Structures are given as structure tokens and as C-alpha cells.
Amino acid sequence: MNGRVIALAGGVGGAKLALGLSRVLAPGALTVIANTGDDFTHLGLAISPDIDTLTYTLAGLADPLQGWGRRGETWAFMTALQQLGGETWFRLGDQDLALHVERTHRLVAGESLSAVTERVRQRLGVATAIVPMTDDTVRTRLRTDEGWLDFQDYFVRRRCVPCVHEIAYHGAENARPAEALRQSLADETLRAVVICPSNPLLSIAPILAMPGVRAALAGCTAPVIAVSPLIGGQAVKGPTAKLMRELGKEVGVGGIARCYAGLIDALLIDAGDRPAGPAQEIEWIDAPLLMSTIEDREHLAVAVLAAADRLSRRAG
Amino acid sequence: MNGRVIALAGGVGGAKLALGLSRVLAPGALTVIANTGDDFTHLGLAISPDIDTLTYTLAGLADPLQGWGRRGETWAFMTALQQLGGETWFRLGDQDLALHVERTHRLVAGESLSAVTERVRQRLGVATAIVPMTDDTVRTRLRTDEGWLDFQDYFVRRRCVPCVHEIAYHGAENARPAEALRQSLADETLRAVVICPSNPLLSIAPILAMPGVRAALAGCTAPVIAVSPLIGGQAVKGPTAKLMRELGKEVGVGGIARCYAGLIDALLIDAGDRPAGPAQEIEWIDAPLLMSTIEDREHLAVAVLAAADRLSRRAG
């Protein structure tokens, strides 16, 4: 065991736990694999919401209240764009915009998303590697009672209001998973794989939808520990519970566990939560999941790592 | 005579006179033809400095001190871009950026530069038509003692320091002049053509370099009146005098007149200026050329129009 940990993460909840893990692990021991299914092109700019939330959070630049975007953000660009009649449903802060413009410029010049992401995290002094799940294009789309919607159309423009009947991860079937993900899952010295408390259907499923990822997780010698995004049966943030209900899944930690059936060794759940459905062959570990303070994040990270070390697949 | 006037203009000086003309003419009577030889792509954004200076000036949004960019501009984007290691030699304000992002987005979607420019001026409540000299790509480049430089490299990054040996207007020979320019110059009811006090070599020459423009100006039935960009032999702003010297031209109003030889009926010059070279067959009209206040701009506009009406080519 070399102490290296990889975490699969989406946006805000994933970033909070990633920050906790980064603070209790040795510098550079953590690699975060970021969902890119939420990525989109807006106003001609390549926007990667989950990568950016992870980057800003790990750099200490995230807005402390909303958890995404930059602290001390200003909105002069948006005000001027509105004056020009541009699209304003997706809000881009003046500071945040620098990242989108710089990324788009470099992608057009032929750099990969992973190279751009790596350069940015280095410039911002982030020790944790942040790796897009793939450099290929994967786009999450939702079939709703208003028809098929692109993810951000559903999530931001329509505020998750439409009822969802189906979710598709376009391009995932042909996407090449990130080298860091494939190598880590095959690494017999890896300490743990952590599935962060992100939406399993929107944030983690695109990662799992890529060829070979489920098999690599199932066959990984390191323990795979997931953290429930639900507390008291409700999502801390976002549409997880609503989506699970609309898609006919058990709304609760049992439903979360079933999303990861055959892949995980344990699921960390909040003290009040219990699976309603039939038992599943994983460990259910109680832990305080609400991550309000930085100490909360560190404590949860410690609990995740303790569970991993106890459940090491090599131990058997 | 229908009272319509067209003005050929570059950046700051041209925009000041265009504003004066717009205020003394009937609403909509003025069409400004904007130089696009300074346009460039920076950070993937399509930037049209002269169009934007004209637009902001005519909309009353221009920074009152520097004459370009927007008043009350903020720089959060640039600060964040610097933090990311992006290129910062060309400063883009947060508000200004909205125009570049919106324009780039629309150009990529297939709109013409003239359509984008028209939409923007309407949104900003500008009554004067602002027309790019062409929708084709023309790029001013300068052969200097540091080799060939793109215009903005010379003008902004190198601050006009390199000695210039030659100027080229790439693409001008194949560019289609704007419909509004061609139609106006052929319009027998046009009141006047005004060549604004812009740099003749950098701002006006690209317009004149397009096929048919010189001939159309020479054959135009309306009077063509130019305003010198020099006061006391010096440019009010920018490298006009330095460039003329480096290119072996007479640095003074005689040199300006020679740039427009065969095209203009009169040149408005500041009281202290006199041509040093041999006489040219145009009228030299004294007028206060310094446009510090809005009244200065209106007075100069009135002087230009008075000269035009007196020298109407149809009068003979």
C-alpha cells in the first residue's frame, strides 16, 4: 500500500470531500477523477462545471456560500452581456470567465482538457491532481416530459423542474477513460477508491459508463468506499432524490447502494438513514455526512480512509 | 441633396468627430465606415477595436479619459487571467469582454461582422449606422526592424516602438467593400464624405486599399472633406507623425494631403499648421481641431459640413 487514493467526484459535494481528503492525506497522494458529463459549450466557451468546482475548492478560491464559482466574484460581464441582448441564463462571473476563455483558447489550439486542467491546478497551487474522467466528449442528456434536454438546460435553465424519464451519457460508450483512472484501478498498491457524495445518476454514472470502468472497479484490489449524497433521505444539494423518484428507484441509501451494486465494499451513510429494500452485501457505516465546516470534511475523510483500510480487499 | 453623410473613421479621433457629426445631423443621417484592419483574434475572441471605440463613443459609454473602452470598467477578468498564466498584454475589461464574447459567438454561428455590429448598436441605442468597411478579413501588418508584426503586436504589445519600413493591408485586395460604402459613394444625393482625423496610414488606408474605393471616392458627386489628425505637426494621439517620418513622408498637413491626393476637395487643418511641400489643388481650411469637449466636436462637425456644402462638386 503506497498511500495513494483516487476519488470519483462530481461538483459541490464531491469537492467538499475531496478537500477533506486532500487535507488528511500526504500532499499529492490524492487524485480526483472529475465528471465531465456536465460540460458544455456556452457562448462559444468550453465550460467544465465539475472540474472548476473541484479546482476552485481545492485552491481555496471557491465561494464559501454556494460552494461553486469563485469567492468575491463580480458580475460586470453578465450585466454588459444582458445589455447587448446575450444569453444570461447561465451566470459567468468576471473572474470565472478567465478560466473559460483560457481553456477554450487552449483547447482550440489543440491541447487536451486534461493538459489544460493540469496547468490550471498547478498555477493555482493545488497539490491534488484533478483529472477529467476522459479527454473525449461525453454529454449527459435527460429525456423529460419536455423532451430531451442537455444537462445544463435541465439543471440550470429549467432548474431541474421537468420530470425525468431517462438519462443518457452520449459519447461515454466510445470514450477512453483517463490514463490516471485506468492505471490507478489496476495499481495493486492503491490504498482506496472513494466514490464521493455526488449524484450517482448525474455525476458518477458518466464515469462508470465508459468502457472498462465498472469491470476495473469490480476487479480493483483496493477497497472501494462510497459516501451517500443523501442525509435523512434527502439530497444536501441538487436533484438526487427527485431524480431517483422519477426514475422509479428507491429514494434512500438502499437506492444509492444499488447504483453501485457489485462495485463497492462499503457505503457511508448518515446516522438516521437505513436501507429500506432487501439487504445488500456491503458494509453500512454510520458517519456524520453533513460537511458544513472544514473540520466536518476532514472528519468524514478520516472515516472514509479508516473504512477503506479496515476493508482492504487484500486483507482477506 | 438628401442630407446623408458618410464618414470614414478609425479609432479615438475618428469616433470623436463621428460623435460631433451625429449630434449636429438629423438622427440616422450619418453612416460611419469603420476600419477593420486593426481587428484581430486574441484568446480566441474576435476583437474589432475601431468598431468598438465608435460604438461605445456613440452610445455614450466610452471611457471619458482614454477615449476607448467603457467608462467605469473593471478588471477582475484580467487579474484572474494573469493568475492562470494567460496572456495579459492586451487588456480586456469585464464589461468590454461581453461584446467580444457575444461577437465571437455570433460570428462562429455564421453571422457577418456587419450584422453583429448592427445588432449591437441597436441594442445600445445608437442612431448612427456603424458599418465595418468589409465583412471580409483585412489585417494590417507592419514590416519593422523586428520583422513583420501584426498590428496589435506593434501597436499595443510593442507600443509602436519598432521602426516601421512598410505597411501591408493583407486581404484588402480581395475584400468586398461594405454595401453601404459602395452605395453611398455612388449616391448622387449624398451630402458629404468625411475622412475623419484618423491615422491615414493605419486607419484610412485599409479602407482605401479595397478594390474600387479610391475610384469611387474620386468619382463621387458629393464633396470629400478630410480632417487632419495632426495639430502643430504632431498627432493628438498615436503614432501618426512617427510613422510618417519612418516611411519618408512629409510629417505635416502636406503629407496628410498627399495620402489623399486626388480624392479630397479640402483638408481641415489646425490654425498653426501649413503645408511645407509644393501646393496641392485642394482647399486648406483652418479650424480648431482639438476635440476636448463635446462642444469642440460639434463645432468641428459644423465646420466640416459647412466646407462640404460650400464645395459641393455639383455646384460647379
PDB file of C-alpha atoms in Angstrom, chain A residues 60-268:
ATOM      1  CA  GLY A  60      -9.300  27.745  -1.587  1.00  0.00           C
ATOM      2  CA  LEU A  61     -10.919  30.066  -4.116  1.00  0.00           C
ATOM      3  CA  ALA A  62     -14.479  28.713  -4.057  1.00  0.00           C
ATOM      4  CA  ASP A  63     -17.365  30.860  -2.976  1.00  0.00           C
ATOM      5  CA  PRO A  64     -17.940  29.733   0.620  1.00  0.00           C
ATOM      6  CA  LEU A  65     -21.705  30.116   0.454  1.00  0.00           C
ATOM      7  CA  GLN A  66     -22.717  28.442  -2.772  1.00  0.00           C
ATOM      8  CA  GLY A  67     -19.748  26.080  -2.986  1.00  0.00           C
ATOM      9  CA  TRP A  68     -19.174  26.668  -6.699  1.00  0.00           C
ATOM     10  CA  GLY A  69     -17.780  29.667  -8.550  1.00  0.00           C
ATOM     11  CA  ARG A  70     -15.194  31.976  -7.063  1.00  0.00           C
ATOM     12  CA  ARG A  71     -15.304  33.893  -3.815  1.00  0.00           C
ATOM     13  CA  GLY A  72     -15.561  37.666  -4.199  1.00  0.00           C
ATOM     14  CA  GLU A  73     -16.913  37.206  -7.697  1.00  0.00           C
ATOM     15  CA  THR A  74     -18.159  40.226  -9.669  1.00  0.00           C
ATOM     16  CA  TRP A  75     -20.732  40.315 -12.475  1.00  0.00           C
ATOM     17  CA  ALA A  76     -19.866  43.222 -14.763  1.00  0.00           C
ATOM     18  CA  PHE A  77     -19.599  40.865 -17.744  1.00  0.00           C
ATOM     19  CA  MET A  78     -23.094  39.476 -17.192  1.00  0.00           C
ATOM     20  CA  THR A  79     -24.582  42.945 -16.831  1.00  0.00           C
ATOM     21  CA  ALA A  80     -22.949  44.080 -20.063  1.00  0.00           C
ATOM     22  CA  LEU A  81     -23.967  40.874 -21.840  1.00  0.00           C
ATOM     23  CA  GLN A  82     -27.577  41.449 -20.826  1.00  0.00           C
ATOM     24  CA  GLN A  83     -27.331  44.987 -22.182  1.00  0.00           C
ATOM     25  CA  LEU A  84     -26.188  43.505 -25.523  1.00  0.00           C
ATOM     26  CA  GLY A  85     -29.072  41.016 -25.583  1.00  0.00           C
ATOM     27  CA  GLY A  86     -26.860  37.983 -24.974  1.00  0.00           C
ATOM     28  CA  GLU A  87     -27.909  34.799 -23.187  1.00  0.00           C
ATOM     29  CA  THR A  88     -27.816  35.251 -19.436  1.00  0.00           C
ATOM     30  CA  TRP A  89     -29.449  32.115 -18.015  1.00  0.00           C
ATOM     31  CA  PHE A  90     -26.034  30.633 -17.205  1.00  0.00           C
ATOM     32  CA  ARG A  91     -24.210  33.081 -14.987  1.00  0.00           C
ATOM     33  CA  LEU A  92     -20.495  33.574 -15.641  1.00  0.00           C
ATOM     34  CA  GLY A  93     -18.566  35.670 -13.140  1.00  0.00           C
ATOM     35  CA  ASP A  94     -15.827  38.039 -14.250  1.00  0.00           C
ATOM     36  CA  GLN A  95     -13.069  36.015 -12.575  1.00  0.00           C
ATOM     37  CA  ASP A  96     -14.530  32.651 -13.521  1.00  0.00           C
ATOM     38  CA  LEU A  97     -14.678  33.774 -17.132  1.00  0.00           C
ATOM     39  CA  ALA A  98     -10.893  33.919 -17.284  1.00  0.00           C
ATOM     40  CA  LEU A  99     -10.778  30.159 -16.827  1.00  0.00           C
ATOM     41  CA  HIS A 100     -13.353  29.520 -19.546  1.00  0.00           C
ATOM     42  CA  VAL A 101     -11.669  31.845 -22.036  1.00  0.00           C
ATOM     43  CA  GLU A 102      -8.207  30.444 -21.318  1.00  0.00           C
ATOM     44  CA  ARG A 103      -9.422  26.836 -21.506  1.00  0.00           C
ATOM     45  CA  THR A 104     -11.350  27.388 -24.737  1.00  0.00           C
ATOM     46  CA  HIS A 105      -8.380  29.132 -26.301  1.00  0.00           C
ATOM     47  CA  ARG A 106      -6.063  26.241 -25.390  1.00  0.00           C
ATOM     48  CA  LEU A 107      -8.497  23.516 -26.452  1.00  0.00           C
ATOM     49  CA  VAL A 108      -8.911  25.212 -29.834  1.00  0.00           C
ATOM     50  CA  ALA A 109      -5.121  25.340 -30.094  1.00  0.00           C
ATOM     51  CA  GLY A 110      -5.093  21.563 -29.712  1.00  0.00           C
ATOM     52  CA  GLU A 111      -4.372  20.993 -26.026  1.00  0.00           C
ATOM     53  CA  SER A 112      -6.296  18.259 -24.249  1.00  0.00           C
ATOM     54  CA  LEU A 113      -8.763  19.013 -21.465  1.00  0.00           C
ATOM     55  CA  SER A 114      -6.534  17.096 -19.069  1.00  0.00           C
ATOM     56  CA  ALA A 115      -3.482  19.183 -20.009  1.00  0.00           C
ATOM     57  CA  VAL A 116      -5.394  22.415 -19.554  1.00  0.00           C
ATOM     58  CA  THR A 117      -6.797  21.231 -16.215  1.00  0.00           C
ATOM     59  CA  GLU A 118      -3.361  20.192 -15.030  1.00  0.00           C
ATOM     60  CA  ARG A 119      -1.826  23.544 -15.936  1.00  0.00           C
ATOM     61  CA  VAL A 120      -4.582  25.445 -14.163  1.00  0.00           C
ATOM     62  CA  ARG A 121      -4.335  23.482 -10.927  1.00  0.00           C
ATOM     63  CA  GLN A 122      -0.566  23.984 -10.907  1.00  0.00           C
ATOM     64  CA  ARG A 123      -0.944  27.737 -11.480  1.00  0.00           C
ATOM     65  CA  LEU A 124      -3.426  27.874  -8.599  1.00  0.00           C
ATOM     66  CA  GLY A 125      -1.123  25.932  -6.292  1.00  0.00           C
ATOM     67  CA  VAL A 126      -3.316  22.833  -5.940  1.00  0.00           C
ATOM     68  CA  ALA A 127      -1.300  19.780  -4.860  1.00  0.00           C
ATOM     69  CA  THR A 128      -4.072  17.301  -5.640  1.00  0.00           C
ATOM     70  CA  ALA A 129      -4.210  16.002  -9.200  1.00  0.00           C
ATOM     71  CA  ILE A 130      -7.538  16.846 -10.843  1.00  0.00           C
ATOM     72  CA  VAL A 131      -8.151  14.610 -13.833  1.00  0.00           C
ATOM     73  CA  PRO A 132     -11.087  14.840 -16.244  1.00  0.00           C
ATOM     74  CA  MET A 133     -12.661  11.384 -16.495  1.00  0.00           C
ATOM     75  CA  THR A 134     -11.817  11.452 -20.224  1.00  0.00           C
ATOM     76  CA  ASP A 135     -10.435  13.809 -22.852  1.00  0.00           C
ATOM     77  CA  ASP A 136     -13.196  12.664 -25.183  1.00  0.00           C
ATOM     78  CA  THR A 137     -16.587  14.321 -25.292  1.00  0.00           C
ATOM     79  CA  VAL A 138     -19.284  12.835 -23.058  1.00  0.00           C
ATOM     80  CA  ARG A 139     -22.546  14.720 -22.652  1.00  0.00           C
ATOM     81  CA  THR A 140     -25.252  13.845 -20.153  1.00  0.00           C
ATOM     82  CA  ARG A 141     -28.737  14.350 -21.595  1.00  0.00           C
ATOM     83  CA  LEU A 142     -32.116  13.822 -19.986  1.00  0.00           C
ATOM     84  CA  ARG A 143     -35.371  12.680 -21.554  1.00  0.00           C
ATOM     85  CA  THR A 144     -38.026  14.694 -19.759  1.00  0.00           C
ATOM     86  CA  ASP A 145     -41.682  15.498 -20.189  1.00  0.00           C
ATOM     87  CA  GLU A 146     -40.379  18.453 -22.217  1.00  0.00           C
ATOM     88  CA  GLY A 147     -38.331  16.169 -24.477  1.00  0.00           C
ATOM     89  CA  TRP A 148     -34.585  15.555 -24.479  1.00  0.00           C
ATOM     90  CA  LEU A 149     -32.655  18.291 -22.677  1.00  0.00           C
ATOM     91  CA  ASP A 150     -28.940  18.946 -22.481  1.00  0.00           C
ATOM     92  CA  PHE A 151     -27.731  18.697 -18.920  1.00  0.00           C
ATOM     93  CA  GLN A 152     -27.293  22.418 -18.252  1.00  0.00           C
ATOM     94  CA  ASP A 153     -30.597  23.171 -19.924  1.00  0.00           C
ATOM     95  CA  TYR A 154     -32.208  20.833 -17.420  1.00  0.00           C
ATOM     96  CA  PHE A 155     -30.084  21.721 -14.431  1.00  0.00           C
ATOM     97  CA  VAL A 156     -29.668  25.484 -14.691  1.00  0.00           C
ATOM     98  CA  ARG A 157     -32.071  26.897 -17.243  1.00  0.00           C
ATOM     99  CA  ARG A 158     -35.033  24.697 -16.206  1.00  0.00           C
ATOM    100  CA  ARG A 159     -33.860  24.366 -12.561  1.00  0.00           C
ATOM    101  CA  CYS A 160     -34.470  20.572 -12.546  1.00  0.00           C
ATOM    102  CA  VAL A 161     -38.235  21.166 -12.815  1.00  0.00           C
ATOM    103  CA  PRO A 162     -39.084  18.807 -15.731  1.00  0.00           C
ATOM    104  CA  CYS A 163     -39.868  15.210 -14.811  1.00  0.00           C
ATOM    105  CA  VAL A 164     -37.053  12.912 -15.998  1.00  0.00           C
ATOM    106  CA  HIS A 165     -37.806   9.587 -17.697  1.00  0.00           C
ATOM    107  CA  GLU A 166     -34.361   8.563 -18.894  1.00  0.00           C
ATOM    108  CA  ILE A 167     -30.746   9.675 -18.685  1.00  0.00           C
ATOM    109  CA  ALA A 168     -28.170   9.136 -21.434  1.00  0.00           C
ATOM    110  CA  TYR A 169     -24.433   9.694 -21.381  1.00  0.00           C
ATOM    111  CA  HIS A 170     -23.761  10.487 -25.015  1.00  0.00           C
ATOM    112  CA  GLY A 171     -20.311   9.517 -26.142  1.00  0.00           C
ATOM    113  CA  ALA A 172     -19.493   7.550 -22.983  1.00  0.00           C
ATOM    114  CA  GLU A 173     -19.588   4.228 -24.820  1.00  0.00           C
ATOM    115  CA  ASN A 174     -16.707   5.318 -27.040  1.00  0.00           C
ATOM    116  CA  ALA A 175     -14.814   7.491 -24.571  1.00  0.00           C
ATOM    117  CA  ARG A 176     -11.360   6.500 -23.446  1.00  0.00           C
ATOM    118  CA  PRO A 177     -11.169   6.701 -19.649  1.00  0.00           C
ATOM    119  CA  ALA A 178      -8.379   8.897 -18.306  1.00  0.00           C
ATOM    120  CA  GLU A 179      -4.995   7.182 -18.127  1.00  0.00           C
ATOM    121  CA  ALA A 180      -4.789   8.100 -14.407  1.00  0.00           C
ATOM    122  CA  LEU A 181      -8.088   6.339 -13.763  1.00  0.00           C
ATOM    123  CA  ARG A 182      -7.171   3.188 -15.668  1.00  0.00           C
ATOM    124  CA  GLN A 183      -3.690   2.968 -14.144  1.00  0.00           C
ATOM    125  CA  SER A 184      -4.914   3.632 -10.622  1.00  0.00           C
ATOM    126  CA  LEU A 185      -7.615   0.973 -10.749  1.00  0.00           C
ATOM    127  CA  ALA A 186      -5.026  -1.558 -11.975  1.00  0.00           C
ATOM    128  CA  ASP A 187      -2.476  -0.489  -9.359  1.00  0.00           C
ATOM    129  CA  GLU A 188      -2.108  -3.206  -6.725  1.00  0.00           C
ATOM    130  CA  THR A 189      -0.595  -0.718  -4.298  1.00  0.00           C
ATOM    131  CA  LEU A 190      -3.515   1.721  -4.390  1.00  0.00           C
ATOM    132  CA  ARG A 191      -4.879   2.449  -0.904  1.00  0.00           C
ATOM    133  CA  ALA A 192      -8.516   3.215  -1.728  1.00  0.00           C
ATOM    134  CA  VAL A 193     -11.068   4.269  -4.279  1.00  0.00           C
ATOM    135  CA  VAL A 194     -13.562   6.780  -2.898  1.00  0.00           C
ATOM    136  CA  ILE A 195     -16.876   7.479  -4.587  1.00  0.00           C
ATOM    137  CA  CYS A 196     -17.704  10.951  -3.335  1.00  0.00           C
ATOM    138  CA  PRO A 197     -21.173  12.032  -2.133  1.00  0.00           C
ATOM    139  CA  SER A 198     -22.129  13.197  -5.607  1.00  0.00           C
ATOM    140  CA  ASN A 199     -25.300  12.434  -7.529  1.00  0.00           C
ATOM    141  CA  PRO A 200     -24.882   8.780  -8.608  1.00  0.00           C
ATOM    142  CA  LEU A 201     -27.049   9.242 -11.711  1.00  0.00           C
ATOM    143  CA  LEU A 202     -25.607  12.542 -12.918  1.00  0.00           C
ATOM    144  CA  SER A 203     -22.088  12.785 -11.535  1.00  0.00           C
ATOM    145  CA  ILE A 204     -20.790   9.230 -11.058  1.00  0.00           C
ATOM    146  CA  ALA A 205     -22.746   7.310 -13.703  1.00  0.00           C
ATOM    147  CA  PRO A 206     -20.986   9.055 -16.639  1.00  0.00           C
ATOM    148  CA  ILE A 207     -17.648   7.845 -15.236  1.00  0.00           C
ATOM    149  CA  LEU A 208     -18.983   4.310 -14.802  1.00  0.00           C
ATOM    150  CA  ALA A 209     -20.488   4.371 -18.309  1.00  0.00           C
ATOM    151  CA  MET A 210     -17.104   4.444 -20.008  1.00  0.00           C
ATOM    152  CA  PRO A 211     -15.748   1.136 -21.365  1.00  0.00           C
ATOM    153  CA  GLY A 212     -13.988  -0.984 -18.762  1.00  0.00           C
ATOM    154  CA  VAL A 213     -14.521   1.254 -15.751  1.00  0.00           C
ATOM    155  CA  ARG A 214     -17.114  -0.922 -13.994  1.00  0.00           C
ATOM    156  CA  ALA A 215     -15.017  -4.037 -14.560  1.00  0.00           C
ATOM    157  CA  ALA A 216     -11.866  -2.293 -13.365  1.00  0.00           C
ATOM    158  CA  LEU A 217     -13.640  -1.095 -10.203  1.00  0.00           C
ATOM    159  CA  ALA A 218     -15.057  -4.551  -9.513  1.00  0.00           C
ATOM    160  CA  GLY A 219     -11.645  -6.122 -10.015  1.00  0.00           C
ATOM    161  CA  CYS A 220      -9.654  -3.458  -8.208  1.00  0.00           C
ATOM    162  CA  THR A 221      -7.511  -4.750  -5.332  1.00  0.00           C
ATOM    163  CA  ALA A 222      -8.073  -1.579  -3.333  1.00  0.00           C
ATOM    164  CA  PRO A 223     -11.268  -1.191  -1.324  1.00  0.00           C
ATOM    165  CA  VAL A 224     -13.986   0.894  -2.945  1.00  0.00           C
ATOM    166  CA  ILE A 225     -15.847   3.094  -0.477  1.00  0.00           C
ATOM    167  CA  ALA A 226     -18.834   5.219  -1.411  1.00  0.00           C
ATOM    168  CA  VAL A 227     -20.336   8.062   0.569  1.00  0.00           C
ATOM    169  CA  SER A 228     -24.082   8.633   0.338  1.00  0.00           C
ATOM    170  CA  PRO A 229     -25.163  12.003  -1.071  1.00  0.00           C
ATOM    171  CA  LEU A 230     -28.397  11.694   0.950  1.00  0.00           C
ATOM    172  CA  ILE A 231     -28.947  12.812   4.517  1.00  0.00           C
ATOM    173  CA  GLY A 232     -32.264  11.868   6.057  1.00  0.00           C
ATOM    174  CA  GLY A 233     -33.333  10.576   2.668  1.00  0.00           C
ATOM    175  CA  GLN A 234     -32.821  13.969   1.065  1.00  0.00           C
ATOM    176  CA  ALA A 235     -30.024  15.341  -1.076  1.00  0.00           C
ATOM    177  CA  VAL A 236     -27.995  18.017   0.693  1.00  0.00           C
ATOM    178  CA  LYS A 237     -27.997  19.885  -2.609  1.00  0.00           C
ATOM    179  CA  GLY A 238     -29.397  19.192  -6.044  1.00  0.00           C
ATOM    180  CA  PRO A 239     -31.994  16.877  -7.523  1.00  0.00           C
ATOM    181  CA  THR A 240     -30.717  13.452  -6.436  1.00  0.00           C
ATOM    182  CA  ALA A 241     -33.862  12.393  -4.540  1.00  0.00           C
ATOM    183  CA  LYS A 242     -36.257  13.873  -7.100  1.00  0.00           C
ATOM    184  CA  LEU A 243     -34.438  12.130  -9.954  1.00  0.00           C
ATOM    185  CA  MET A 244     -34.355   8.759  -8.195  1.00  0.00           C
ATOM    186  CA  ARG A 245     -38.076   9.008  -7.521  1.00  0.00           C
ATOM    187  CA  GLU A 246     -38.863   9.942 -11.133  1.00  0.00           C
ATOM    188  CA  LEU A 247     -36.753   7.071 -12.427  1.00  0.00           C
ATOM    189  CA  GLY A 248     -38.506   4.558 -10.115  1.00  0.00           C
ATOM    190  CA  LYS A 249     -35.524   3.949  -7.868  1.00  0.00           C
ATOM    191  CA  GLU A 250     -35.672   3.564  -4.094  1.00  0.00           C
ATOM    192  CA  VAL A 251     -35.203   7.066  -2.718  1.00  0.00           C
ATOM    193  CA  GLY A 252     -32.763   6.379   0.054  1.00  0.00           C
ATOM    194  CA  VAL A 253     -29.415   4.844   0.801  1.00  0.00           C
ATOM    195  CA  GLY A 254     -30.633   1.468  -0.480  1.00  0.00           C
ATOM    196  CA  GLY A 255     -31.155   3.057  -3.881  1.00  0.00           C
ATOM    197  CA  ILE A 256     -27.713   4.646  -3.716  1.00  0.00           C
ATOM    198  CA  ALA A 257     -26.142   1.281  -2.869  1.00  0.00           C
ATOM    199  CA  ARG A 258     -27.947  -0.345  -5.784  1.00  0.00           C
ATOM    200  CA  CYS A 259     -26.433   2.207  -8.191  1.00  0.00           C
ATOM    201  CA  TYR A 260     -23.055   0.862  -7.117  1.00  0.00           C
ATOM    202  CA  ALA A 261     -24.032  -2.813  -6.748  1.00  0.00           C
ATOM    203  CA  GLY A 262     -21.078  -5.134  -7.287  1.00  0.00           C
ATOM    204  CA  LEU A 263     -18.630  -2.249  -7.218  1.00  0.00           C
ATOM    205  CA  ILE A 264     -18.371  -1.034  -3.624  1.00  0.00           C
ATOM    206  CA  ASP A 265     -17.305  -2.615  -0.362  1.00  0.00           C
ATOM    207  CA  ALA A 266     -18.995  -0.107   1.905  1.00  0.00           C
ATOM    208  CA  LEU A 267     -21.374   2.813   1.868  1.00  0.00           C
ATOM    209  CA  LEU A 268     -21.047   5.557   4.445  1.00  0.00           C
TER     210      LEU A 268
END
